[in-house]
Tab-separated table of C-alpha atoms and ligand atoms in Angstrom:
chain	number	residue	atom	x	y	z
A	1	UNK	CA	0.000	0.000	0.000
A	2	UNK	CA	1.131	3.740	-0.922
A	3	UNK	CA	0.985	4.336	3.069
A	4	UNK	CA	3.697	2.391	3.885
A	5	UNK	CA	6.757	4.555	4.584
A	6	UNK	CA	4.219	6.545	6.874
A	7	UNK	CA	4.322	3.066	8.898
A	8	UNK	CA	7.648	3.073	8.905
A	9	UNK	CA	8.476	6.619	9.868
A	10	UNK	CA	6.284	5.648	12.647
A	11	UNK	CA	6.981	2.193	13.788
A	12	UNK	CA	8.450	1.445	17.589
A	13	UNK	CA	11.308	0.001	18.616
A	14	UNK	CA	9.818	-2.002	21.077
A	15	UNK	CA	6.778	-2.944	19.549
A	16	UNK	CA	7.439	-6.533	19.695
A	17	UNK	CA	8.956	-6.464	23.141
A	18	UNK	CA	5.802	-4.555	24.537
A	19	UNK	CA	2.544	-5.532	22.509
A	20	UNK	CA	0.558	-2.865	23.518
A	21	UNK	CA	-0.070	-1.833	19.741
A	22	UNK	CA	-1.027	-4.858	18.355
A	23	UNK	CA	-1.383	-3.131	14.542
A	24	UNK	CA	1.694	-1.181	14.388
A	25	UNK	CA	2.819	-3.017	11.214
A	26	UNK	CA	-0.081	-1.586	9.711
A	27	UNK	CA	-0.569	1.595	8.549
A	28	UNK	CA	-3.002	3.944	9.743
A	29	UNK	CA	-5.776	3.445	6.955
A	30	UNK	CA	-4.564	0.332	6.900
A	31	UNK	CA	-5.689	-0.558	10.515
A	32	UNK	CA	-9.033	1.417	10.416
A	33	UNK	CA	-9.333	-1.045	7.284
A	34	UNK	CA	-9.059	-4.425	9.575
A	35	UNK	CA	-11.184	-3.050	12.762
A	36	UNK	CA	-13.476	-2.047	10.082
A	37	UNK	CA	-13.706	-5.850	8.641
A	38	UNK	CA	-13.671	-7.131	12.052
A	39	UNK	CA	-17.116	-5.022	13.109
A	40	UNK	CA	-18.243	-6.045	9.790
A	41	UNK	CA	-17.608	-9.930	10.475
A	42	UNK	CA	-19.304	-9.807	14.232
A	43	UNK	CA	-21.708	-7.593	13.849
A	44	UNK	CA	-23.045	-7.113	10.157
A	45	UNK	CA	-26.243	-9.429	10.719
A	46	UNK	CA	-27.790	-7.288	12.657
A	47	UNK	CA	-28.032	-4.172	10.138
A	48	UNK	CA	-25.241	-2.325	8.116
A	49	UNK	CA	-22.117	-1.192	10.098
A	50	UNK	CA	-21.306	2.500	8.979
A	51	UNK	CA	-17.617	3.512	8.190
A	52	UNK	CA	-15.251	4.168	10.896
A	53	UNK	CA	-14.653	7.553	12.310
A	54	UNK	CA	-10.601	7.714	12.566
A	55	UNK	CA	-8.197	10.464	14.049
A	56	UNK	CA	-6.812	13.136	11.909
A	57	UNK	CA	-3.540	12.725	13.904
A	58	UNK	CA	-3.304	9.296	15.635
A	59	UNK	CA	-0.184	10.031	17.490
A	60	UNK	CA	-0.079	10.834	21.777
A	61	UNK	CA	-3.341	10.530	22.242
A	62	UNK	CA	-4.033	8.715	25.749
A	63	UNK	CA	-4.584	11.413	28.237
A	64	UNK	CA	-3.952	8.729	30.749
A	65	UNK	CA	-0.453	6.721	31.198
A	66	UNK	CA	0.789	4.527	33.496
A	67	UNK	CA	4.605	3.472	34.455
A	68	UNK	CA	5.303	0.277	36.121
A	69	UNK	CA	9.297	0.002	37.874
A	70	UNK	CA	11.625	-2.526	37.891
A	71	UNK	CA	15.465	-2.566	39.561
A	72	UNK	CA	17.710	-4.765	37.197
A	73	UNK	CA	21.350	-6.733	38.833
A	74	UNK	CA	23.189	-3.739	38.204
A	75	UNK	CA	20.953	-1.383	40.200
A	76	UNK	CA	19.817	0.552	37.217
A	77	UNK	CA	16.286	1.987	37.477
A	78	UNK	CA	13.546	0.601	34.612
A	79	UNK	CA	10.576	2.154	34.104
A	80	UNK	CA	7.964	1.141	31.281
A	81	UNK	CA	5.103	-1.034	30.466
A	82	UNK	CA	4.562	-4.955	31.432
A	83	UNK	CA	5.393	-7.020	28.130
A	84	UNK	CA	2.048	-8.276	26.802
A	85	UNK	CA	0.626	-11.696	29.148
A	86	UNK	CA	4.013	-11.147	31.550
A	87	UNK	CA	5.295	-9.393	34.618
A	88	UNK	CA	8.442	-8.257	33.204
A	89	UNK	CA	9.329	-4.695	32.235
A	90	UNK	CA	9.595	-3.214	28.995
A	91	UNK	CA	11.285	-0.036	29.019
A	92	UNK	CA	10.257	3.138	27.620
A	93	UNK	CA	10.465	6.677	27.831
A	94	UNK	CA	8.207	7.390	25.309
A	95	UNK	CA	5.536	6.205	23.626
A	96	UNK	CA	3.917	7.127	20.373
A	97	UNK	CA	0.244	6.715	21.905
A	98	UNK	CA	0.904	8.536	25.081
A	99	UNK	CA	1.004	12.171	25.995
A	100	UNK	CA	4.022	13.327	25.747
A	101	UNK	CA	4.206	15.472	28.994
A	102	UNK	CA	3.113	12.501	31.217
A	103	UNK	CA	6.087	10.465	29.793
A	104	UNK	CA	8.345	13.304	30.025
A	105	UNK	CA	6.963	13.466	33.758
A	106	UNK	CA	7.994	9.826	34.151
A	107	UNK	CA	11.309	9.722	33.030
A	108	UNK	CA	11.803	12.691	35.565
A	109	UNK	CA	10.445	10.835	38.060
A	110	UNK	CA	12.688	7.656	37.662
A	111	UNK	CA	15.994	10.036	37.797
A	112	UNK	CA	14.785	11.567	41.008
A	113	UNK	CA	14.683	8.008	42.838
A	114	UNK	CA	17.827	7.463	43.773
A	115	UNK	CA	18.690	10.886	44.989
A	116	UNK	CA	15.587	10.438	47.431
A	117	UNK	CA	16.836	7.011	48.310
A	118	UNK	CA	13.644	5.893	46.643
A	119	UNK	CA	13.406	1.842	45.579
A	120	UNK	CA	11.137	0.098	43.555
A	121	UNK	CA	8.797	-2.183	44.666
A	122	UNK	CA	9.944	-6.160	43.831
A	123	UNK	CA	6.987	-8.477	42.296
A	124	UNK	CA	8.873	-11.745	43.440
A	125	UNK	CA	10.325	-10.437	47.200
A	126	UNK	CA	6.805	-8.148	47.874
A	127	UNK	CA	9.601	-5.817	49.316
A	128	UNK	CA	10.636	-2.070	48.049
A	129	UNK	CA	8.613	1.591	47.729
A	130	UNK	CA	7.955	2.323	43.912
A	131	UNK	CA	5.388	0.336	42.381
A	132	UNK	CA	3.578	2.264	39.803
A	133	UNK	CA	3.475	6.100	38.082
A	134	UNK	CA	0.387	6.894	37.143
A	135	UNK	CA	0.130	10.386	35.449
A	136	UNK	CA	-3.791	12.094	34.000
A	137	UNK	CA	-4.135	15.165	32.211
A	138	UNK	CA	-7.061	16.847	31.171
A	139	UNK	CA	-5.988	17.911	27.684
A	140	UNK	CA	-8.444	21.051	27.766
A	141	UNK	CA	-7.643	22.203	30.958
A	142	UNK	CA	-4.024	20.793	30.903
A	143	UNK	CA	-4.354	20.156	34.919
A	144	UNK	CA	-2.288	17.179	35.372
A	145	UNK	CA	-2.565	14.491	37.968
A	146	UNK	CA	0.675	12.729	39.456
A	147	UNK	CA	0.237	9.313	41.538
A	148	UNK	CA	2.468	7.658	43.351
A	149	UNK	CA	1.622	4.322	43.813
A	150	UNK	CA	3.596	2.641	46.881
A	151	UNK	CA	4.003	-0.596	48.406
A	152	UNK	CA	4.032	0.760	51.758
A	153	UNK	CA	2.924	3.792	53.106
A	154	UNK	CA	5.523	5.366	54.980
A	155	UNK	CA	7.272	8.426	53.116
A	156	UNK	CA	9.850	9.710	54.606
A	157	UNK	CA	10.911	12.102	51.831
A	158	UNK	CA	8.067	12.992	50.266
A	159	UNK	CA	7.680	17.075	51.187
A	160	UNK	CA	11.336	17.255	49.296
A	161	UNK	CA	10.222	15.139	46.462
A	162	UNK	CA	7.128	16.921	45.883
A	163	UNK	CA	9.224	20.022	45.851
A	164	UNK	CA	11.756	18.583	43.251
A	165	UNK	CA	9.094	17.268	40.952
A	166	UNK	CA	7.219	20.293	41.061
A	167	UNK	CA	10.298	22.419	40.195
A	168	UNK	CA	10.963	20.144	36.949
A	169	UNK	CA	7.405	20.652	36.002
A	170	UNK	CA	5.052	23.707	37.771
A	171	UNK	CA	2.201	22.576	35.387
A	172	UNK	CA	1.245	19.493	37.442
A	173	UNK	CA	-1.613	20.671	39.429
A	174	UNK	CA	-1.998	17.939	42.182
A	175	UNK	CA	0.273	15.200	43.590
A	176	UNK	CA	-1.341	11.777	45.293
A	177	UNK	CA	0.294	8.497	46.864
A	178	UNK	CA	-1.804	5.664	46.649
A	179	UNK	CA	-0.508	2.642	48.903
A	180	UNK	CA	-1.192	-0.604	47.156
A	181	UNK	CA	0.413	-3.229	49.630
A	182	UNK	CA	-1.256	-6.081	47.996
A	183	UNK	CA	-0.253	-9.213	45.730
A	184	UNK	CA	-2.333	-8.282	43.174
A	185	UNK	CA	-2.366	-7.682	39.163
A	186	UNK	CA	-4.503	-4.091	39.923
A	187	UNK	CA	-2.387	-1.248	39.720
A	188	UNK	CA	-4.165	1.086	43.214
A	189	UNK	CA	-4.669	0.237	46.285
A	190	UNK	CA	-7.457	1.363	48.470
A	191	UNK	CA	-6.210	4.182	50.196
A	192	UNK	CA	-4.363	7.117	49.439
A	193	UNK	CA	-3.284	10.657	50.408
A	194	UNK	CA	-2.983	14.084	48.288
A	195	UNK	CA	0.365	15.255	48.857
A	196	UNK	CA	-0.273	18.326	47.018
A	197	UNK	CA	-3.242	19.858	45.129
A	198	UNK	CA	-6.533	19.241	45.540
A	199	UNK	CA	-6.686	15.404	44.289
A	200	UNK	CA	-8.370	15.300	41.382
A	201	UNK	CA	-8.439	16.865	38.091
A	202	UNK	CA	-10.989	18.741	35.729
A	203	UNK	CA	-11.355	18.122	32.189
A	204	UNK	CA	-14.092	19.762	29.489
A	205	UNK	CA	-15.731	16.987	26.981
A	206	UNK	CA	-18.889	18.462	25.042
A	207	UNK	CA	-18.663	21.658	26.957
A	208	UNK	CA	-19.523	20.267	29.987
A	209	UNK	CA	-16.957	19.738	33.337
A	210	UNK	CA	-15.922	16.886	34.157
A	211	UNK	CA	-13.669	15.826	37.678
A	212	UNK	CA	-11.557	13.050	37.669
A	213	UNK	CA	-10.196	11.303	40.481
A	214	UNK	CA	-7.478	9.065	40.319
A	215	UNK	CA	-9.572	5.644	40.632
A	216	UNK	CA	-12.503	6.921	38.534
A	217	UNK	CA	-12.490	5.765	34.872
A	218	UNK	CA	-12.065	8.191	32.127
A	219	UNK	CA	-12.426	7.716	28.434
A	220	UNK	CA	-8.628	8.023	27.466
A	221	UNK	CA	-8.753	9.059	24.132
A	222	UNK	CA	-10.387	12.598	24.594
A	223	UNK	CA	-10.738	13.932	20.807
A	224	UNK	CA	-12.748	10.883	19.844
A	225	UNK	CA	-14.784	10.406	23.696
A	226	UNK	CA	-16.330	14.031	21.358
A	227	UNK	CA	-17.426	12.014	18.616
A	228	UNK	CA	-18.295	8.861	20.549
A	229	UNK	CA	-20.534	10.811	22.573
A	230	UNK	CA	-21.698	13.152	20.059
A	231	UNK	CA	-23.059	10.088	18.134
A	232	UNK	CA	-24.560	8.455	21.353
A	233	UNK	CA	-26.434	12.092	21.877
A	234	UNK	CA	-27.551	12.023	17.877
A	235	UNK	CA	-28.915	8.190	18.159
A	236	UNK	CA	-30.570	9.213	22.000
A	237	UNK	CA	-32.670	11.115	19.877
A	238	UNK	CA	-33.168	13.771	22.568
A	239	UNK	CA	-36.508	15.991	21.781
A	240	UNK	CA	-36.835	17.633	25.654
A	241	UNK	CA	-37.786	15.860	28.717
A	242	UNK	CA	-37.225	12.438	28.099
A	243	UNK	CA	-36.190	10.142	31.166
A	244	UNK	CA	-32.824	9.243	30.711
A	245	UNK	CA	-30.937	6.398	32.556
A	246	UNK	CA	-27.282	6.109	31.935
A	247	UNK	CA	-25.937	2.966	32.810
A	248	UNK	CA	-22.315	1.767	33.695
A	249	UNK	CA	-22.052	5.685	33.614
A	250	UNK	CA	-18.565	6.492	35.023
A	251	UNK	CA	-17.955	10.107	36.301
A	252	UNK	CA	-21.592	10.422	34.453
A	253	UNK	CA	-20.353	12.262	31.424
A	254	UNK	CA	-22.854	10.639	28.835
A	255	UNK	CA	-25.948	11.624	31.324
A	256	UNK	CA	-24.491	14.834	32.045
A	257	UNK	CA	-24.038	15.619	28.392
A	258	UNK	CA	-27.633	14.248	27.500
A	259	UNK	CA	-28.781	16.900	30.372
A	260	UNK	CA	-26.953	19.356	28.815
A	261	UNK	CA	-28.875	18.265	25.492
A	262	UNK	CA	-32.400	18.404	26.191
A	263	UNK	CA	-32.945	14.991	28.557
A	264	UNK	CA	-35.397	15.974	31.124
A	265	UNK	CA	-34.185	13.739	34.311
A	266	UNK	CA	-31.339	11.094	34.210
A	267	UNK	CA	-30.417	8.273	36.633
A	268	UNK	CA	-27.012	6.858	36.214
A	269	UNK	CA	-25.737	4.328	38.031
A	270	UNK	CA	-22.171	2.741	38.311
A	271	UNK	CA	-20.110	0.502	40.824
A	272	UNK	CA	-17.127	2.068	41.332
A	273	UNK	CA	-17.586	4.535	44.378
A	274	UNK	CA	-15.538	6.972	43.295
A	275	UNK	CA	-16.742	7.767	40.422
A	276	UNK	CA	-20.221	7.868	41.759
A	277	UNK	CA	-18.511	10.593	43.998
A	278	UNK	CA	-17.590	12.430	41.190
A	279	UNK	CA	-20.250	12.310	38.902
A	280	UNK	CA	-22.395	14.076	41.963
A	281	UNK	CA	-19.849	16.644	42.063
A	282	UNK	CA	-20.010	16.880	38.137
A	283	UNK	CA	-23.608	17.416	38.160
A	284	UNK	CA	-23.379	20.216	40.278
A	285	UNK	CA	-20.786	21.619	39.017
A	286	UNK	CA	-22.670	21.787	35.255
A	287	UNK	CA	-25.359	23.078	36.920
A	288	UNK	CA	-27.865	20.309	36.712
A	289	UNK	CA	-30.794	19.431	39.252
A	290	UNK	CA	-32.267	16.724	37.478
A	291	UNK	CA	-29.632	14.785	37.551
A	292	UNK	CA	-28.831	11.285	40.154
A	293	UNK	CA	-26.320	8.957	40.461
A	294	UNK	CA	-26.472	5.496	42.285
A	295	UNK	CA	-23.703	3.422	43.312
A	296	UNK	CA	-25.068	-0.018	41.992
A	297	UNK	CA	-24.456	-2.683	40.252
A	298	UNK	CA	-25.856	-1.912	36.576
A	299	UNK	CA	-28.105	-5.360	36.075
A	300	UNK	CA	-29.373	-4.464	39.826
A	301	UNK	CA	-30.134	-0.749	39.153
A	302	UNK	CA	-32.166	-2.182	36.141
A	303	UNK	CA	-34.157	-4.737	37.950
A	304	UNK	CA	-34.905	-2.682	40.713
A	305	UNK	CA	-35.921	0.723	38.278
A	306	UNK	CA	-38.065	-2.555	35.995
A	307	UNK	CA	-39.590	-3.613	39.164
A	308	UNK	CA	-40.716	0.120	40.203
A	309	UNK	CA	-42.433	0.121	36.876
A	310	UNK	CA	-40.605	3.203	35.911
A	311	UNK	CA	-40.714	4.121	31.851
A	312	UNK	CA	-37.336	5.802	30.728
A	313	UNK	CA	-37.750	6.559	27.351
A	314	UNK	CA	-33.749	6.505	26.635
A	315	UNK	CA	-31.587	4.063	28.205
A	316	UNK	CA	-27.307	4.795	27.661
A	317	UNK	CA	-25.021	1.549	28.536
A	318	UNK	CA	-21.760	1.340	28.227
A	319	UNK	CA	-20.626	-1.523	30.186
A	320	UNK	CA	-16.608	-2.551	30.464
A	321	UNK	CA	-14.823	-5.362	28.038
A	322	UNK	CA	-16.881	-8.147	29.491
A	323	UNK	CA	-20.422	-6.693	28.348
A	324	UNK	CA	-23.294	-6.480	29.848
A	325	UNK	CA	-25.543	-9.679	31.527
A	326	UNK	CA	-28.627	-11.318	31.674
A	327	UNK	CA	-30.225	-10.097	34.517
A	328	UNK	CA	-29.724	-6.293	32.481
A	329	UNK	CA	-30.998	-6.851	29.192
A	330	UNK	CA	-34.155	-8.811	30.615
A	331	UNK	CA	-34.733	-5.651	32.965
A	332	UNK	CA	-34.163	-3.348	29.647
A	333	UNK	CA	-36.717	-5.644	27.721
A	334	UNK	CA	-39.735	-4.913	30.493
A	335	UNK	CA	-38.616	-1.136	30.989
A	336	UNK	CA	-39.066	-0.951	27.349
A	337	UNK	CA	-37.761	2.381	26.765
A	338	UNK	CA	-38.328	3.913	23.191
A	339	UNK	CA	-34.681	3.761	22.240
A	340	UNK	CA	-31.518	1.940	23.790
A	341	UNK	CA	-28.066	3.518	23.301
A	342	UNK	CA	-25.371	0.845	23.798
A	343	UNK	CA	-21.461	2.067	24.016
A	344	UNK	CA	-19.504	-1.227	23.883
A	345	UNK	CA	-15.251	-1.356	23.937
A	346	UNK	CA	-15.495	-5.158	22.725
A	347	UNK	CA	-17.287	-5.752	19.719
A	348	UNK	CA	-17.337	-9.497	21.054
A	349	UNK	CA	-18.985	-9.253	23.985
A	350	UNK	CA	-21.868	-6.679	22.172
A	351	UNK	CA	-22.475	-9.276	19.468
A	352	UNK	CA	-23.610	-11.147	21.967
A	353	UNK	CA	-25.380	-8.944	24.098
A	354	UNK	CA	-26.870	-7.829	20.605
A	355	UNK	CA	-28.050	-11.268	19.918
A	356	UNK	CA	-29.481	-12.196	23.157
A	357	UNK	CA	-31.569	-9.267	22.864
A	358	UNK	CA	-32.931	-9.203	19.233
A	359	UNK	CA	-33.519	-12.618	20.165
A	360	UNK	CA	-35.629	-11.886	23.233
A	361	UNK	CA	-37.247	-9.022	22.590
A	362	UNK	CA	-38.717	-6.677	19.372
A	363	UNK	CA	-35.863	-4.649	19.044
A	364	UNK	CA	-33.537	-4.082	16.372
A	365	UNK	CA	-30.217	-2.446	15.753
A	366	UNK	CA	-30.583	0.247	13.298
A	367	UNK	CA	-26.846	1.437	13.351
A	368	UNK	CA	-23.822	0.651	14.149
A	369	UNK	CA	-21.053	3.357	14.360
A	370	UNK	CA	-17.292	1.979	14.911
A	371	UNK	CA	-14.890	4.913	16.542
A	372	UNK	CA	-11.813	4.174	16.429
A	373	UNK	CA	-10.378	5.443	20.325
A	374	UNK	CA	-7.540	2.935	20.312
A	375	UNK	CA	-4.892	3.998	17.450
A	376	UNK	CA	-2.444	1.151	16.603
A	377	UNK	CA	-3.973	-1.118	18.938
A	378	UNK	CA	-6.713	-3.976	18.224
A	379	UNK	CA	-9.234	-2.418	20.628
A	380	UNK	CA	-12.144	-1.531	18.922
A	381	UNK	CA	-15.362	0.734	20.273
A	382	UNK	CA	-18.511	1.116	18.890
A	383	UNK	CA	-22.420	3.032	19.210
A	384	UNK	CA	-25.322	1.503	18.551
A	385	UNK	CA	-29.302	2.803	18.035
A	386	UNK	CA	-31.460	0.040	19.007
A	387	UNK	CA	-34.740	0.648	19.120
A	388	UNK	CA	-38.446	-1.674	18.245
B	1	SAH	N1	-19.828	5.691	30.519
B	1	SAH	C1	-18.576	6.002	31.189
B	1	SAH	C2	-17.829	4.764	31.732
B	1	SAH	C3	-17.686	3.601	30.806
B	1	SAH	S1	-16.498	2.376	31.323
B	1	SAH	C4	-17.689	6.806	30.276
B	1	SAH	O1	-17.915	6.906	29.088
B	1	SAH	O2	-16.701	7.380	30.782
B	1	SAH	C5	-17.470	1.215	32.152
B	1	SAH	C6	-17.835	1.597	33.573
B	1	SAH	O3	-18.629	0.530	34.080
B	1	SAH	C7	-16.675	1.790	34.532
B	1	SAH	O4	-16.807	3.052	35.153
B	1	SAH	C8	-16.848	0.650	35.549
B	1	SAH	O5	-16.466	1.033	36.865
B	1	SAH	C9	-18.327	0.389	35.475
B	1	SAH	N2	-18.791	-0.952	35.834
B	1	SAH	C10	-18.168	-2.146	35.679
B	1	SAH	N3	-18.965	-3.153	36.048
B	1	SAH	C11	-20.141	-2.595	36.451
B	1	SAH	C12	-21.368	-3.131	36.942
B	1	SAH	N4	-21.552	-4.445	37.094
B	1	SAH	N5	-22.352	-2.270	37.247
B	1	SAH	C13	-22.196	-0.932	37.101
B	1	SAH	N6	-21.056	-0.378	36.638
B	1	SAH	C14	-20.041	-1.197	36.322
């Protein structure tokens, strides 16, 4: 194909080592070629899948990057991303899907350790300080969030480390430590402490606010979270005071948006509670009163609002990789709301959610819009309007 110097120009030198970007030896039509086929293959029987909206400039664009650290036999610090399916460290000081400040940030933070006597935390031993960076910046706002994750929670440097990382790099706006003492694959622990800031940082997506904490989820791909949502808000349909419910619903940016656009009350419910936290905060703060969020379990929330006998007339989901279940889609079938907006990140798990419910129910899938959030990577997201 005539793209493929571009490809080359482009291509990583550890894309093999790392895996993250599974499509790297693609170009970039190329790619948006293949998720397009793959929609097409999974998803094409239930109606017509339109053509995938791609990025102008698919370079740098995860708002959102995370560092793991590793200590080699000479003593020299690592810090990158796990190889793909193992614990060991790739590393990297930049990367051409990640903002480039966080990684700059990263790489500053790594040549600070040993000055501050600072060691990294050891997978095998469970011993060390270090276990994970994890830097978020609103690119609107360009308030950017530094955490520290730890292995234990003790310190004993950290007023003089704040004060050398903030000296490198004024523009970070708050500073948090996150102690994550467990064995475990997840990346924060349960508690954590602001060492400087206010903990949390504010983005704009659709003109409305958004806060973001550093355990809430965030789409990480901000330019196309516009068009994802902007084509969610076209298939809603909005005409003025519908009853909105927005499902799996994050910091509540697709309710708050629908607000924004005409929806007369929304629900929204989600089961992480920090981002229940913050999606009260972000109603507020976009000046919305009919707005309310529940800290639920989605399939619950949907049984119990079924059971009420309550009539939505739009309901958003957007559940994570593994879909949505049963005990939802049978709830959404006896709500019966006049249209269904489902935001899926795994076209596998929505062909089947698609199926069981064209199956069980009158409704069909009248479109199917792929975005593609995840250049150079196999991830694949998608909107669809289902309605009877
Ligand atoms: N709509 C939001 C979030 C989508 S990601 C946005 O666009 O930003 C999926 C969300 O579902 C995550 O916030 C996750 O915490 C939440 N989640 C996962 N399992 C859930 C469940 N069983 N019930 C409710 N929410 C769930």
């Amino acid at each position: 194909m005539s793209n493929r110097p571009e490809t080359n120009k482009h291509s990583c030198p550890v894309y093999k080592k790392c895996g993250g970007c599974q499509l790297q030896n693609l170009s970039y039509p190329e790619q948006l070629e293949f998720k397009q086929k793959k929609v097409e293959k999974l998803l094409k029987r239930f109606c017509p899948v339109e053509k995938i909206i791609g990025m102008k400039t698919p370079y740098h664009y995860r708002n959102k990057v995370q560092a793991a650290f590793y200590t080699d036999k000479k003593g020299k610090i690592i810090s990158g991303v796990y190889q793909s399916g193992s614990h060991h460290v790739v590393g990297i000081d930049s990367c051409q899907t990640e903002d480039v400040i966080a990684d700059k940030i990263i790489v500053a933070v790594r040549k600070l350790l040993p000055s501050f006597r600072m060691t990294t935390y050891n997978e095998d031993t469970g011993k060390g300080f270090l276990r994970h960076i994890l830097v978020k910046r609103g690119f609107a706002t360009n308030q950017i969030m530094l955490v520290l994750v730890t292995g234990t929670p003790v310190f004993p440097s950290k007023n003089n480390f704040v004060k050398a990382i903030l000296k490198q790099f004024p523009e970070i706006t708050t500073i948090v430590q996150n102690i994550n003492p467990y064995r475990t694959n997840l990346v924060l622990g349960d508690n954590q402490k602001v060492l400087y800031g206010k903990g949390y940082i504010e983005d704009i997506l659709c003109g409305c606010k958004f806060r973001i904490s550093p355990k809430s989820f965030y789409q990480i791909n901000p330019v196309q979270t516009e068009v994802l949502y902007g084509k969610a808000i076209e298939f809603a349909d909005l005409k003025g005071n519908e009853t909105v419910l927005d499902t799996y619903c994050g910091i509540g940016t697709i309710g708050i948006i629908a607000a924004k656009n005409g929806a007369g009350n929304v629900i929204g419910a989600e089961l992480n509670g920090d981002a229940v936290r913050d999606a009260i905060v972000n109603a507020r703060a976009n000046n919305l009163k009919n707005i309310r969020f529940y800290k639920a379990d989605a399939g619950e929330f949907m049984r119990e609002v079924a059971d009420e006998d309550e009539k939505p007339d739009v309901v958003f989901m957007d559940p994570p990789r593994a879909g949505s279940d049963q005990k939802f889609l049978d709830s959404l079938i006896k709500m019966s709301p006049k249209t269904v907006v489902y935001v899926s990140c795994n076209p596998e798990t929505l062909a089947r959610d698609l199926a069981y419910l064209t199956q069980n129910s009158p409704y069909k899938v009248h479109k199917i819009q792929p975005v593609d959030m995840f250049p150079h990577t196999a991830h694949i997201e998608c909107v669809c309007e289902i309605f009877k």
